[in-house]
Each structure stands twice: as structure tokens, then as C-alpha cells.
CSV table of C-alpha atoms in Angstrom, one decimal:
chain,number,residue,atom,x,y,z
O,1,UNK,CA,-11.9,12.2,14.3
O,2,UNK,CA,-10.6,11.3,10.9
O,3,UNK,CA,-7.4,8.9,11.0
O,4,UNK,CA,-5.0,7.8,8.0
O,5,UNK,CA,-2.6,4.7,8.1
O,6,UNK,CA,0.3,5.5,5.8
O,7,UNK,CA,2.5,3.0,4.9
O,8,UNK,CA,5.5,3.4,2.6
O,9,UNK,CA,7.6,0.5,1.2
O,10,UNK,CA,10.3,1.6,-1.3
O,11,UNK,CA,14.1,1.1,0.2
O,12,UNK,CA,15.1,4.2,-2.0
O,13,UNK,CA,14.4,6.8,1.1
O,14,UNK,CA,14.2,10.2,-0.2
O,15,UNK,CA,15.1,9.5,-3.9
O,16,UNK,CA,12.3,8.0,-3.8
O,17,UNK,CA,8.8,8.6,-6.1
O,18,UNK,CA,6.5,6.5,-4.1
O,19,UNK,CA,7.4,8.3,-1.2
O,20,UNK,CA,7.2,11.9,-2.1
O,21,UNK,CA,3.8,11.4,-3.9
O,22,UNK,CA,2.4,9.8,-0.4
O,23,UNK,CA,3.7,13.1,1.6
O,24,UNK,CA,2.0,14.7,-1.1
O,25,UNK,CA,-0.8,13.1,0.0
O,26,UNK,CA,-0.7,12.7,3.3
O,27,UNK,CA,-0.1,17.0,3.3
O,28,UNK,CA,-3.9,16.9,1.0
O,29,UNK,CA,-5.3,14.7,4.0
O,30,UNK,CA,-3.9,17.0,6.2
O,31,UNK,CA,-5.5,20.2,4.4
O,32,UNK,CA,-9.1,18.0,3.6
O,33,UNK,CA,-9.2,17.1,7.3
O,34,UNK,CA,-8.3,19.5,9.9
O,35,UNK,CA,-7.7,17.6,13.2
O,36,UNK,CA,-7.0,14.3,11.6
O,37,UNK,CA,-4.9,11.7,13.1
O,38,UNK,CA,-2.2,10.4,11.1
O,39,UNK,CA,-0.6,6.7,11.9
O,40,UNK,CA,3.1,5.9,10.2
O,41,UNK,CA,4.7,2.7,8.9
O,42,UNK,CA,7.6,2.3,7.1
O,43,UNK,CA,7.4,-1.2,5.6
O,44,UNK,CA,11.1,-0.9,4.6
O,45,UNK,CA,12.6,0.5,7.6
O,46,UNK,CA,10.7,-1.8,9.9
O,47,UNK,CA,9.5,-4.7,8.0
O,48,UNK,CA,7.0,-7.1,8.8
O,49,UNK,CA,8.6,-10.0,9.3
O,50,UNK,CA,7.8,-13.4,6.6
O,51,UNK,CA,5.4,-16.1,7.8
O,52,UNK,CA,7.8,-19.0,7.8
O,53,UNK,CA,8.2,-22.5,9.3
O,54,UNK,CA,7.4,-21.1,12.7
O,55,UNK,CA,4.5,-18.7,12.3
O,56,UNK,CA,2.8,-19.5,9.4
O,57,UNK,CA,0.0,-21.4,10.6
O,58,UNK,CA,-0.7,-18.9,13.8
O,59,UNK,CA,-4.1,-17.3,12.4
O,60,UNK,CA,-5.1,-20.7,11.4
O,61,UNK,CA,-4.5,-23.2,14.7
O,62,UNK,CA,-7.0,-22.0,17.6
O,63,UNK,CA,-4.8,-20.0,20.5
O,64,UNK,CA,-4.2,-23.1,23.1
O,65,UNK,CA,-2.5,-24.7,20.5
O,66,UNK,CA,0.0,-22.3,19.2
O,67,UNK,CA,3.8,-22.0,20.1
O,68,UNK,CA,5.7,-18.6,21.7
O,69,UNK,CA,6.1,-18.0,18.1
O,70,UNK,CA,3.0,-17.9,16.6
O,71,UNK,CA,1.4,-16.0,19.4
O,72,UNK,CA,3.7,-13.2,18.9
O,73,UNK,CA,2.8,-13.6,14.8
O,74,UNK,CA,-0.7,-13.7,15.4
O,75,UNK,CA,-0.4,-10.8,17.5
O,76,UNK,CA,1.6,-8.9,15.4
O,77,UNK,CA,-1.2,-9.8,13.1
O,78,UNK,CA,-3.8,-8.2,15.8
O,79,UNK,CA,-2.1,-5.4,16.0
O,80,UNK,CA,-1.8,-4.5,11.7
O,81,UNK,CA,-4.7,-5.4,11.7
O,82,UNK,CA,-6.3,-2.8,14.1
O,83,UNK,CA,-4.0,-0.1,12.9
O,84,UNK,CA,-6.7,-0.2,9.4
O,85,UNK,CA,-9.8,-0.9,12.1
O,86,UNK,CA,-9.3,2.8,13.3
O,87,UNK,CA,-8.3,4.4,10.3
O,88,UNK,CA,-11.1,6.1,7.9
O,89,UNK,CA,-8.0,6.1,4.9
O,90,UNK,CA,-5.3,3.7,3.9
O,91,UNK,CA,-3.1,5.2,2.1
O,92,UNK,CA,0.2,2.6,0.9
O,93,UNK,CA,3.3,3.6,-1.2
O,94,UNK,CA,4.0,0.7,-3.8
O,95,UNK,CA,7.0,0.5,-5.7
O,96,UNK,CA,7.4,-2.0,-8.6
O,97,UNK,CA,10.3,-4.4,-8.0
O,98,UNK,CA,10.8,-6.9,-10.4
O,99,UNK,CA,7.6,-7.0,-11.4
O,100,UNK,CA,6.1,-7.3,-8.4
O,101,UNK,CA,5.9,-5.8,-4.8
O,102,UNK,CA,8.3,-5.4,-2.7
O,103,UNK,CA,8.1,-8.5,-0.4
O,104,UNK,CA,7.7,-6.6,2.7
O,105,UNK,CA,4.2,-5.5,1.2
O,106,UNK,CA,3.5,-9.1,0.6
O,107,UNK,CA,4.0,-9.8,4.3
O,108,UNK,CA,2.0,-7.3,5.7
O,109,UNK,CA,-0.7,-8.4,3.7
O,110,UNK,CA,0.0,-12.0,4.6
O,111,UNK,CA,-0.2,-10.8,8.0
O,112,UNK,CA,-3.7,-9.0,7.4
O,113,UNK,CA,-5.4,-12.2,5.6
O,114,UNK,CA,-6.4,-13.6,9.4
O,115,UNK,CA,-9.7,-15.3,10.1
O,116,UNK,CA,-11.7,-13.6,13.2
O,117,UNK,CA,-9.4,-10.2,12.9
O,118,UNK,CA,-10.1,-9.6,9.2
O,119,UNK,CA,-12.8,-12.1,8.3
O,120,UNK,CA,-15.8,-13.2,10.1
O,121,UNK,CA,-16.9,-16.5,10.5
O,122,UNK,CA,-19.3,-16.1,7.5
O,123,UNK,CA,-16.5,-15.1,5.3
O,124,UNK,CA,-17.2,-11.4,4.9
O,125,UNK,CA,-14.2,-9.3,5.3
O,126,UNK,CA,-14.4,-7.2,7.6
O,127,UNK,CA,-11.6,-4.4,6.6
O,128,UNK,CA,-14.2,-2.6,3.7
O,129,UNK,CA,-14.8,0.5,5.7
O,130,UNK,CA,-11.3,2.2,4.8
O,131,UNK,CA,-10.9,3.9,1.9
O,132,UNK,CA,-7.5,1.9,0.3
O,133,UNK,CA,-5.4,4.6,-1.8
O,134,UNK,CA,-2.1,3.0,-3.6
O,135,UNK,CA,0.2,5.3,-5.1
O,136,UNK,CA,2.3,2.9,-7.3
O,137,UNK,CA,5.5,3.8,-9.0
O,138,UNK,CA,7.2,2.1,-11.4
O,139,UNK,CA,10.4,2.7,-13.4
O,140,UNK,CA,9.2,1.8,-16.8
O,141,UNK,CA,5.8,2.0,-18.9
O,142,UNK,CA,3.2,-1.1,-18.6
O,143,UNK,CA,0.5,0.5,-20.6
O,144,UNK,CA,-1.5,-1.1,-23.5
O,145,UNK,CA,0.3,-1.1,-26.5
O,146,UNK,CA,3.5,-1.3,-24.4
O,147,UNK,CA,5.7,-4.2,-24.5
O,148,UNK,CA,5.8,-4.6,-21.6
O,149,UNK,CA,2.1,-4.9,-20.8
O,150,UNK,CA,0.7,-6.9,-18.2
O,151,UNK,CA,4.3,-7.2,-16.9
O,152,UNK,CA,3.3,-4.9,-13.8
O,153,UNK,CA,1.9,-8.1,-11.5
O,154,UNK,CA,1.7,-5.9,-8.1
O,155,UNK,CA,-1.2,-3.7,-9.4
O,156,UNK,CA,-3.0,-7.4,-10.5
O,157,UNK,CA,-2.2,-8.5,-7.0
O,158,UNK,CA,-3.1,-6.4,-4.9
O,159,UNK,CA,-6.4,-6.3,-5.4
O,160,UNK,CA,-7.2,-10.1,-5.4
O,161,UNK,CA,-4.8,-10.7,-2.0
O,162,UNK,CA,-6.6,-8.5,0.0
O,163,UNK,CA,-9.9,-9.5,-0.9
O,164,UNK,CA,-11.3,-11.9,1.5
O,165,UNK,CA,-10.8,-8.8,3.9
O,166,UNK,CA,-12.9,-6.4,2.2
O,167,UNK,CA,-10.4,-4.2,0.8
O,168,UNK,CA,-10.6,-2.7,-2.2
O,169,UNK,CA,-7.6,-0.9,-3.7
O,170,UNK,CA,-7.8,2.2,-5.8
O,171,UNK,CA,-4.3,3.2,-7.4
O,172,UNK,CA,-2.6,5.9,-8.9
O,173,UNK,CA,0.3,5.4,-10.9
O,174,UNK,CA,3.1,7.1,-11.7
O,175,UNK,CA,5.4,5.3,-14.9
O,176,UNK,CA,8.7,5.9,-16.7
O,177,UNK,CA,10.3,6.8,-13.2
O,178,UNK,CA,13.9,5.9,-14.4
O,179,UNK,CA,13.9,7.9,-17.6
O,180,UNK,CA,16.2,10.6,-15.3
O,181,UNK,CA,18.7,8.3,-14.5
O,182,UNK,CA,18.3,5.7,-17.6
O,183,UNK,CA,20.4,7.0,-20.9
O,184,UNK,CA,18.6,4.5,-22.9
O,185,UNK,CA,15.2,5.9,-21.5
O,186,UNK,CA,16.0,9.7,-22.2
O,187,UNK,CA,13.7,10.0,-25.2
O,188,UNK,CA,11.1,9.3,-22.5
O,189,UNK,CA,11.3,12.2,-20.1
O,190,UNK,CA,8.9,13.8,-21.4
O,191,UNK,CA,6.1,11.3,-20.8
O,192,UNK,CA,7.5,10.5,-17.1
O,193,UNK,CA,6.9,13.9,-16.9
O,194,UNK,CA,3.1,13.9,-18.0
O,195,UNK,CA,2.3,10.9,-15.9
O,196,UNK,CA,4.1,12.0,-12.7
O,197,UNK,CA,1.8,15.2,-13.2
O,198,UNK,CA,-1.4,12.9,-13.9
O,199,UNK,CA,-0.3,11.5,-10.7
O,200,UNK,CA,0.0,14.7,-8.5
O,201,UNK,CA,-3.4,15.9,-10.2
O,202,UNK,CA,-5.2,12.4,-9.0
O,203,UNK,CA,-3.9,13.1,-5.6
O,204,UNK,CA,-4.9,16.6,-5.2
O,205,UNK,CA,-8.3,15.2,-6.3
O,206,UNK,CA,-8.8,12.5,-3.8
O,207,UNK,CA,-10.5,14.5,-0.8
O,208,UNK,CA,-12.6,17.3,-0.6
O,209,UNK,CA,-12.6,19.3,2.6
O,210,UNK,CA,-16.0,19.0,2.8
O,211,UNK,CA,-15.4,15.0,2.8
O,212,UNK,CA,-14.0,15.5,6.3
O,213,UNK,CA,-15.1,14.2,9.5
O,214,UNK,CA,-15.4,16.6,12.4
């Protein structure tokens, strides 16, 4: 049986883009592959709590040695990590914040980067199976040519701090976000227009219902 892992992150709940582009997505899952399983996280409403002073060294000290504390990280850990074990699709919502992700997105992949769950002992990751899908939304535009260009550091990130597990993130982005509720960005509704659009298009492409497993 098919499974998707959907994870959304933004704190924005239904006026939210991120969010309503992965039900849009999770509903062309749905239609590519009858019978499917779908697992749900909400990274916002339940984070994943920071590696700190306490846990941060649980996946690294072998299991005899670790306190209460780590144990219950590294099995928190155990258990994020075999949520994307049994799923075929991972499919994560990715707001910009600040430049960057949100932080609880940073510490569920902190939680994910664990040798012996998510990397073997001869370094292979061991999380490439899964198709990664990130649908990234971001208030303003970070193109070439834009000012702002190369400001957007979670779509740089992403890729490089999941990559000692084998995951590979493909992402669709949708820009301009806050030209509806920005006066100064008003000029620019047309364009957030044309790339929320691109993005719904790039969704609707993703599966093919004869991509589905029976």
C-alpha cells in the first residue's frame, strides 16, 4: 500500500499558503493512489522539541550510557524516523521565516540526522527511498535579478541538512505571498498570482495514477 507522511509547519493555520497547497496535494495523492495511507504532522501544533543541553548528544553516546532524557530524545528520534521508513512520499509544508525555516523544521531534521536509524555504519543514508516533495512559501520574491536573491536560505538548507540520510528534496515554490495584505507590495499581485498558479500546476503534475502502488 502506498503511504504519505505530511508534515506542515507554518503557525498561520488556515491563512496559511503552505498549508492549503499541501491539502492540494495531499487530495492529488489521494486521487493518484486509491487506497493510500496518509500519516499527519503538524510541526507547529505539536513541535518537535530542540536538542539542548540534555538531549543533544542521545544519537551519538551508545544506549547504556544515556540519561532518562536522551532515551526519550533518541526515541523520539526512532520514532520520526520510522514515520519516513514506511512512507513511499514525504510531502513537508515550508514557510520562509526570516530567511530561513521555521525552527521547528530545523528540529525535526535535527532529530532525523541519527546514526544506525538514518545512516548506516558505512555512511550511506538510509532515508533515499521516499520521494521528498517541499512546497515552500514565501512572502516576497528571491529570484535572479531580485534583490533579494539568495536571501531565501531554507531552500539552500534543506537540501544539504538532510543529506547524510539520503534525502533528496524537490520543491515547489510559491513567492510574493504578502502582496494581499502588503500596500507597498500591491503592484505585485499580479505575479503572486502567476506563481501561486505555477505552483498549483507543479502539484497537479507530481503523480500519475498510473504511478500508484496497489
Amino acid at each position: 500500500m502506498a503511504h504519505l507522511l505530511h508534515l506542515d509547519s507554518s503557525v498561520q493555520g488556515p491563512n496559511s499558503v503552505s498549508r492549503r497547497l499541501t491539502a492540494h496535494a495531499v487530495e492529488r495523492w489521494r486521487d493518484t493512489h486509491p487506497g493510500g495511507a496518509v500519516t499527519y504532522r503538524d510541526l507547529a501544533a505539536d513541535p518537535i522539541p530542540h536538542l539542548d543541553a540534555g538531549t543533544g548528544m542521545a544519537r551519538l553516546v551508545p544506549a547504556a550510557e544515556r540519561t532518562p532524557a536522551q532515551h526519550a530524545s533518541f526515541a523520539l528520534s526512532e520514532e520520526l524516523i520510522d514515520e519516513i521508513k514506511r512512507a513511499d512520499t514525504v510531502l513537508l509544508g515550508l514557510p520562509l521565516y526570516n530567511y530561513g525555516p521555521p525552527s521547528t523544521v530545523k528540529a525535526w531534521v535535527d532529530h532525523l540526522v541519527a546514526p544506525g536509524l538514518s545512516i548506516g555504519e558505512d555512511g550511506t543514508g538510509l532515508l533515499g527511498h521516499a520521494d521528498f516533495v517541499v512546497i515552500e512559501s514565501r512572502g516576497g520574491g528571491y529570484g535572479a535579478g531580485t534583490p533579494r536573491h539568495g536571501w531565501d536560505h531554507a531552500e539552500t538548507w534543506l537540501p544539504h541538512a538532510v543529506s547524510l540520510t539520503g534525502m533528496q528534496p524537490r520543491f515547489i515554490i510559491a513567492e510574493l505571498t504578502m502582496a494581499d495584505s502588503n500596500p507597498a507590495m500591491a503592484d505585485l499581485k499580479p505575479l503572486a498570482r502567476e506563481s501561486l498558479q505555477r505552483a498549483i500546476a507543479e502539484i497537479d503534475g507530481l503523480w500519475e495514477a498510473n504511478e500508484h502502488v496497489a
